[in-house]
Amino acid sequence: MNNFDALKKAVFEPAATRRSCTDYYAARAFRAHLNDNVVVARGYAAAARFRDHKKFVYPDDLILGSVRGKASDGTLTEEQLVRAERLVENYGNHFFRINHDHYAPNYPDVLRLGVGGLISKIRASRAAHRLDPDFAKKKNFLDGAEIAMLGFRDMFLGYAEAAEKVGGEELAKAAAICRKLSTHEPETFREALQFVWMCHVAFLYEKRYAMALGRLDQHLWPYYEADKAAGRITYEEAVSLLRSTFIKIGESWLLGGDDVVNIAIGGVKRDGTTAVNELTYA
């Protein structure tokens, strides 16, 4: 499907700079919303991290999403970066003790809903709770969540546009998938893998750490099984998609950090029967 050796070489090409600029995007959003509720302002900051970073695409990418966009391009001064970091810190840092990271997201549910479904769920919750006595507090949370999700939607569109500029048959496919996923839930194995990976990359832009991909052979199995039955995918193509995704876990080391990505395969189902499937081996 792609030249994996070329992708691997490009992924481990040292970054020009190891200085992250994602706090600069967040700080810019905080400054624009200094008078807003803190929870709402956090939503704008998250959306800015998703929307504003450079959408880096490798020529041999199959699944889009890269942390190379975290690196400063050299146009920001050290003073600007430090001031941005201080402003972000003033809003308080989230960490694993409050379940900000170090956990396995509920990928089965978000795969089922997609971006559009998640935004609809937020809006429905806001409508359902409008008569609650503590509605103002709930509304702030839901407003912030919707703002962040709209930024995540634009992250898909940004990568689609970047892939189209690089060009090529596979990147055209990847771009079309990202455009679809900006509003609709995934329906194929490649779409589901793209959605999960984009979620993971978004977590990294939020400065979360050790976010697990979890039981990936279970989350993605329904999509793979349906594709195989319809003749849309082969085992070898699934392997190619997976390794072209997993190789990018190494990108964080090139930018002066690291990442811990736990993946569980096999095991048993709730009824005690084996959960091992063809995707487990892939």
PDB file of C-alpha atoms in Angstrom, residues 77-245:
ATOM      1  CA  THR A  77      11.077  33.668  20.169  1.00  0.00           C
ATOM      2  CA  GLU A  78      12.042  31.938  23.399  1.00  0.00           C
ATOM      3  CA  GLU A  79      10.440  34.833  25.294  1.00  0.00           C
ATOM      4  CA  GLN A  80       7.127  34.282  23.503  1.00  0.00           C
ATOM      5  CA  LEU A  81       7.182  30.565  24.248  1.00  0.00           C
ATOM      6  CA  VAL A  82       8.035  31.069  27.935  1.00  0.00           C
ATOM      7  CA  ARG A  83       5.319  33.718  28.391  1.00  0.00           C
ATOM      8  CA  ALA A  84       2.797  31.381  26.773  1.00  0.00           C
ATOM      9  CA  GLU A  85       3.769  28.509  29.053  1.00  0.00           C
ATOM     10  CA  ARG A  86       3.381  30.720  32.129  1.00  0.00           C
ATOM     11  CA  LEU A  87      -0.089  31.845  31.080  1.00  0.00           C
ATOM     12  CA  VAL A  88      -1.188  28.262  30.491  1.00  0.00           C
ATOM     13  CA  GLU A  89       0.194  27.251  33.898  1.00  0.00           C
ATOM     14  CA  ASN A  90      -1.870  30.026  35.513  1.00  0.00           C
ATOM     15  CA  TYR A  91      -4.994  28.219  34.359  1.00  0.00           C
ATOM     16  CA  GLY A  92      -3.803  25.134  36.234  1.00  0.00           C
ATOM     17  CA  ASN A  93      -2.245  21.970  34.903  1.00  0.00           C
ATOM     18  CA  HIS A  94      -4.189  18.737  34.660  1.00  0.00           C
ATOM     19  CA  PHE A  95      -2.402  15.478  35.427  1.00  0.00           C
ATOM     20  CA  PHE A  96      -2.997  11.759  35.937  1.00  0.00           C
ATOM     21  CA  ARG A  97      -4.251  12.033  39.538  1.00  0.00           C
ATOM     22  CA  ILE A  98      -7.418  13.664  38.219  1.00  0.00           C
ATOM     23  CA  ASN A  99      -7.684  11.168  35.343  1.00  0.00           C
ATOM     24  CA  HIS A 100      -6.346  13.618  32.769  1.00  0.00           C
ATOM     25  CA  ASP A 101      -4.119  10.920  31.317  1.00  0.00           C
ATOM     26  CA  HIS A 102      -2.673   7.444  31.995  1.00  0.00           C
ATOM     27  CA  TYR A 103      -5.906   5.695  31.009  1.00  0.00           C
ATOM     28  CA  ALA A 104      -7.598   3.853  28.160  1.00  0.00           C
ATOM     29  CA  PRO A 105     -10.287   6.009  26.476  1.00  0.00           C
ATOM     30  CA  ASN A 106     -13.691   4.530  25.706  1.00  0.00           C
ATOM     31  CA  TYR A 107     -12.906   3.929  22.065  1.00  0.00           C
ATOM     32  CA  PRO A 108     -15.867   1.604  21.322  1.00  0.00           C
ATOM     33  CA  ASP A 109     -18.357   4.373  22.160  1.00  0.00           C
ATOM     34  CA  VAL A 110     -16.541   7.186  20.346  1.00  0.00           C
ATOM     35  CA  LEU A 111     -16.106   4.958  17.275  1.00  0.00           C
ATOM     36  CA  ARG A 112     -19.834   4.309  17.301  1.00  0.00           C
ATOM     37  CA  LEU A 113     -20.706   8.003  17.625  1.00  0.00           C
ATOM     38  CA  GLY A 114     -17.978   9.738  15.624  1.00  0.00           C
ATOM     39  CA  VAL A 115     -17.349  13.475  15.811  1.00  0.00           C
ATOM     40  CA  GLY A 116     -20.834  14.406  14.659  1.00  0.00           C
ATOM     41  CA  GLY A 117     -22.466  12.031  17.124  1.00  0.00           C
ATOM     42  CA  LEU A 118     -20.395  13.315  20.024  1.00  0.00           C
ATOM     43  CA  ILE A 119     -21.307  16.923  19.233  1.00  0.00           C
ATOM     44  CA  SER A 120     -24.984  15.945  18.960  1.00  0.00           C
ATOM     45  CA  LYS A 121     -24.743  14.171  22.330  1.00  0.00           C
ATOM     46  CA  ILE A 122     -23.290  17.301  23.951  1.00  0.00           C
ATOM     47  CA  ARG A 123     -26.053  19.479  22.508  1.00  0.00           C
ATOM     48  CA  ALA A 124     -28.769  17.022  23.567  1.00  0.00           C
ATOM     49  CA  SER A 125     -27.387  16.959  27.109  1.00  0.00           C
ATOM     50  CA  ARG A 126     -27.433  20.759  27.259  1.00  0.00           C
ATOM     51  CA  ALA A 127     -31.071  20.815  26.145  1.00  0.00           C
ATOM     52  CA  ALA A 128     -32.048  18.070  28.589  1.00  0.00           C
ATOM     53  CA  HIS A 129     -30.530  19.829  31.612  1.00  0.00           C
ATOM     54  CA  ARG A 130     -31.569  23.417  30.903  1.00  0.00           C
ATOM     55  CA  LEU A 131     -34.091  23.398  33.803  1.00  0.00           C
ATOM     56  CA  ASP A 132     -31.665  21.940  36.355  1.00  0.00           C
ATOM     57  CA  PRO A 133     -30.930  24.205  39.346  1.00  0.00           C
ATOM     58  CA  ASP A 134     -27.197  23.946  38.659  1.00  0.00           C
ATOM     59  CA  PHE A 135     -27.603  24.375  34.901  1.00  0.00           C
ATOM     60  CA  ALA A 136     -25.112  27.255  34.679  1.00  0.00           C
ATOM     61  CA  LYS A 137     -22.286  24.997  35.859  1.00  0.00           C
ATOM     62  CA  LYS A 138     -23.345  22.160  33.557  1.00  0.00           C
ATOM     63  CA  LYS A 139     -23.725  24.564  30.641  1.00  0.00           C
ATOM     64  CA  ASN A 140     -20.150  25.820  31.093  1.00  0.00           C
ATOM     65  CA  PHE A 141     -18.833  22.259  30.926  1.00  0.00           C
ATOM     66  CA  LEU A 142     -20.950  21.346  27.901  1.00  0.00           C
ATOM     67  CA  ASP A 143     -20.092  24.598  26.105  1.00  0.00           C
ATOM     68  CA  GLY A 144     -16.399  23.933  26.666  1.00  0.00           C
ATOM     69  CA  ALA A 145     -16.781  20.346  25.471  1.00  0.00           C
ATOM     70  CA  GLU A 146     -18.541  21.426  22.278  1.00  0.00           C
ATOM     71  CA  ILE A 147     -15.946  24.101  21.539  1.00  0.00           C
ATOM     72  CA  ALA A 148     -13.168  21.524  21.957  1.00  0.00           C
ATOM     73  CA  MET A 149     -14.973  19.001  19.737  1.00  0.00           C
ATOM     74  CA  LEU A 150     -15.440  21.594  17.000  1.00  0.00           C
ATOM     75  CA  GLY A 151     -11.687  22.152  17.136  1.00  0.00           C
ATOM     76  CA  PHE A 152     -11.161  18.379  16.857  1.00  0.00           C
ATOM     77  CA  ARG A 153     -13.462  18.367  13.821  1.00  0.00           C
ATOM     78  CA  ASP A 154     -11.282  21.034  12.212  1.00  0.00           C
ATOM     79  CA  MET A 155      -8.187  18.963  12.995  1.00  0.00           C
ATOM     80  CA  PHE A 156      -9.499  16.274  10.626  1.00  0.00           C
ATOM     81  CA  LEU A 157     -10.180  18.889   7.953  1.00  0.00           C
ATOM     82  CA  GLY A 158      -6.729  20.431   8.405  1.00  0.00           C
ATOM     83  CA  TYR A 159      -5.000  17.099   7.868  1.00  0.00           C
ATOM     84  CA  ALA A 160      -7.200  16.409   4.848  1.00  0.00           C
ATOM     85  CA  GLU A 161      -6.168  19.706   3.280  1.00  0.00           C
ATOM     86  CA  ALA A 162      -2.484  19.088   4.049  1.00  0.00           C
ATOM     87  CA  ALA A 163      -2.611  15.578   2.516  1.00  0.00           C
ATOM     88  CA  GLU A 164      -4.264  16.934  -0.624  1.00  0.00           C
ATOM     89  CA  LYS A 165      -1.428  19.439  -1.011  1.00  0.00           C
ATOM     90  CA  VAL A 166       1.223  16.705  -0.770  1.00  0.00           C
ATOM     91  CA  GLY A 167      -0.693  14.650  -3.341  1.00  0.00           C
ATOM     92  CA  GLY A 168      -0.651  11.001  -4.352  1.00  0.00           C
ATOM     93  CA  GLU A 169      -3.255   8.258  -4.584  1.00  0.00           C
ATOM     94  CA  GLU A 170      -2.975   6.971  -1.005  1.00  0.00           C
ATOM     95  CA  LEU A 171      -2.921  10.456   0.489  1.00  0.00           C
ATOM     96  CA  ALA A 172      -6.012  11.323  -1.558  1.00  0.00           C
ATOM     97  CA  LYS A 173      -7.736   8.332   0.066  1.00  0.00           C
ATOM     98  CA  ALA A 174      -6.520   9.392   3.505  1.00  0.00           C
ATOM     99  CA  ALA A 175      -7.745  12.950   2.908  1.00  0.00           C
ATOM    100  CA  ALA A 176     -11.197  11.741   1.832  1.00  0.00           C
ATOM    101  CA  ILE A 177     -11.416   9.610   4.974  1.00  0.00           C
ATOM    102  CA  CYS A 178     -10.517  12.555   7.212  1.00  0.00           C
ATOM    103  CA  ARG A 179     -13.106  14.754   5.520  1.00  0.00           C
ATOM    104  CA  LYS A 180     -15.735  12.092   6.144  1.00  0.00           C
ATOM    105  CA  LEU A 181     -14.683  11.592   9.770  1.00  0.00           C
ATOM    106  CA  SER A 182     -14.997  15.311  10.480  1.00  0.00           C
ATOM    107  CA  THR A 183     -18.772  14.807  10.521  1.00  0.00           C
ATOM    108  CA  HIS A 184     -19.573  11.071  10.325  1.00  0.00           C
ATOM    109  CA  GLU A 185     -18.705   7.957  12.285  1.00  0.00           C
ATOM    110  CA  PRO A 186     -16.237   5.440  10.792  1.00  0.00           C
ATOM    111  CA  GLU A 187     -17.609   2.534   8.778  1.00  0.00           C
ATOM    112  CA  THR A 188     -14.481   0.692   7.556  1.00  0.00           C
ATOM    113  CA  PHE A 189     -11.328  -0.638   9.210  1.00  0.00           C
ATOM    114  CA  ARG A 190      -9.139   2.111   7.768  1.00  0.00           C
ATOM    115  CA  GLU A 191     -11.625   4.776   8.867  1.00  0.00           C
ATOM    116  CA  ALA A 192     -11.835   3.322  12.388  1.00  0.00           C
ATOM    117  CA  LEU A 193      -8.045   3.119  12.723  1.00  0.00           C
ATOM    118  CA  GLN A 194      -7.739   6.703  11.433  1.00  0.00           C
ATOM    119  CA  PHE A 195     -10.298   7.883  13.990  1.00  0.00           C
ATOM    120  CA  VAL A 196      -8.558   6.160  16.912  1.00  0.00           C
ATOM    121  CA  TRP A 197      -5.143   7.475  15.873  1.00  0.00           C
ATOM    122  CA  MET A 198      -6.416  11.026  15.454  1.00  0.00           C
ATOM    123  CA  CYS A 199      -7.877  10.845  18.969  1.00  0.00           C
ATOM    124  CA  HIS A 200      -4.502   9.708  20.283  1.00  0.00           C
ATOM    125  CA  VAL A 201      -2.647  12.490  18.483  1.00  0.00           C
ATOM    126  CA  ALA A 202      -5.152  15.036  19.834  1.00  0.00           C
ATOM    127  CA  PHE A 203      -4.424  13.801  23.365  1.00  0.00           C
ATOM    128  CA  LEU A 204      -0.717  14.390  22.751  1.00  0.00           C
ATOM    129  CA  TYR A 205      -1.426  17.948  21.623  1.00  0.00           C
ATOM    130  CA  GLU A 206      -3.302  18.431  24.903  1.00  0.00           C
ATOM    131  CA  LYS A 207      -0.058  17.347  26.637  1.00  0.00           C
ATOM    132  CA  ARG A 208      -1.636  14.140  27.918  1.00  0.00           C
ATOM    133  CA  TYR A 209       0.705  11.227  28.536  1.00  0.00           C
ATOM    134  CA  ALA A 210       0.506   7.417  28.521  1.00  0.00           C
ATOM    135  CA  MET A 211      -2.864   7.317  26.792  1.00  0.00           C
ATOM    136  CA  ALA A 212      -3.523   3.662  25.994  1.00  0.00           C
ATOM    137  CA  LEU A 213      -4.899   2.400  22.698  1.00  0.00           C
ATOM    138  CA  GLY A 214      -6.293  -0.441  24.776  1.00  0.00           C
ATOM    139  CA  ARG A 215      -7.836  -3.602  23.326  1.00  0.00           C
ATOM    140  CA  LEU A 216      -7.291  -2.521  19.771  1.00  0.00           C
ATOM    141  CA  ASP A 217      -7.969  -5.932  18.226  1.00  0.00           C
ATOM    142  CA  GLN A 218     -11.410  -5.853  19.884  1.00  0.00           C
ATOM    143  CA  HIS A 219     -12.278  -2.203  19.141  1.00  0.00           C
ATOM    144  CA  LEU A 220     -11.393  -2.533  15.461  1.00  0.00           C
ATOM    145  CA  TRP A 221     -12.533  -6.113  14.889  1.00  0.00           C
ATOM    146  CA  PRO A 222     -16.139  -5.352  13.751  1.00  0.00           C
ATOM    147  CA  TYR A 223     -14.805  -3.019  11.051  1.00  0.00           C
ATOM    148  CA  TYR A 224     -12.129  -5.458   9.895  1.00  0.00           C
ATOM    149  CA  GLU A 225     -14.572  -8.375   9.915  1.00  0.00           C
ATOM    150  CA  ALA A 226     -17.091  -6.447   7.796  1.00  0.00           C
ATOM    151  CA  ASP A 227     -14.381  -5.328   5.360  1.00  0.00           C
ATOM    152  CA  LYS A 228     -13.066  -8.877   4.950  1.00  0.00           C
ATOM    153  CA  ALA A 229     -16.588 -10.211   4.324  1.00  0.00           C
ATOM    154  CA  ALA A 230     -17.183  -7.533   1.681  1.00  0.00           C
ATOM    155  CA  GLY A 231     -13.792  -8.037   0.019  1.00  0.00           C
ATOM    156  CA  ARG A 232     -12.677  -4.496   0.864  1.00  0.00           C
ATOM    157  CA  ILE A 233      -9.469  -5.436   2.689  1.00  0.00           C
ATOM    158  CA  THR A 234      -6.880  -8.185   2.952  1.00  0.00           C
ATOM    159  CA  TYR A 235      -4.922  -9.291   5.990  1.00  0.00           C
ATOM    160  CA  GLU A 236      -1.752  -7.879   4.422  1.00  0.00           C
ATOM    161  CA  GLU A 237      -3.392  -4.481   3.881  1.00  0.00           C
ATOM    162  CA  ALA A 238      -4.487  -4.401   7.528  1.00  0.00           C
ATOM    163  CA  VAL A 239      -0.920  -5.132   8.627  1.00  0.00           C
ATOM    164  CA  SER A 240       0.359  -2.331   6.399  1.00  0.00           C
ATOM    165  CA  LEU A 241      -2.117   0.145   7.882  1.00  0.00           C
ATOM    166  CA  LEU A 242      -1.275  -0.870  11.453  1.00  0.00           C
ATOM    167  CA  ARG A 243       2.509  -0.736  11.107  1.00  0.00           C
ATOM    168  CA  SER A 244       2.305   2.604   9.300  1.00  0.00           C
ATOM    169  CA  THR A 245       0.404   3.875  12.339  1.00  0.00           C
TER     170      THR A 245
END
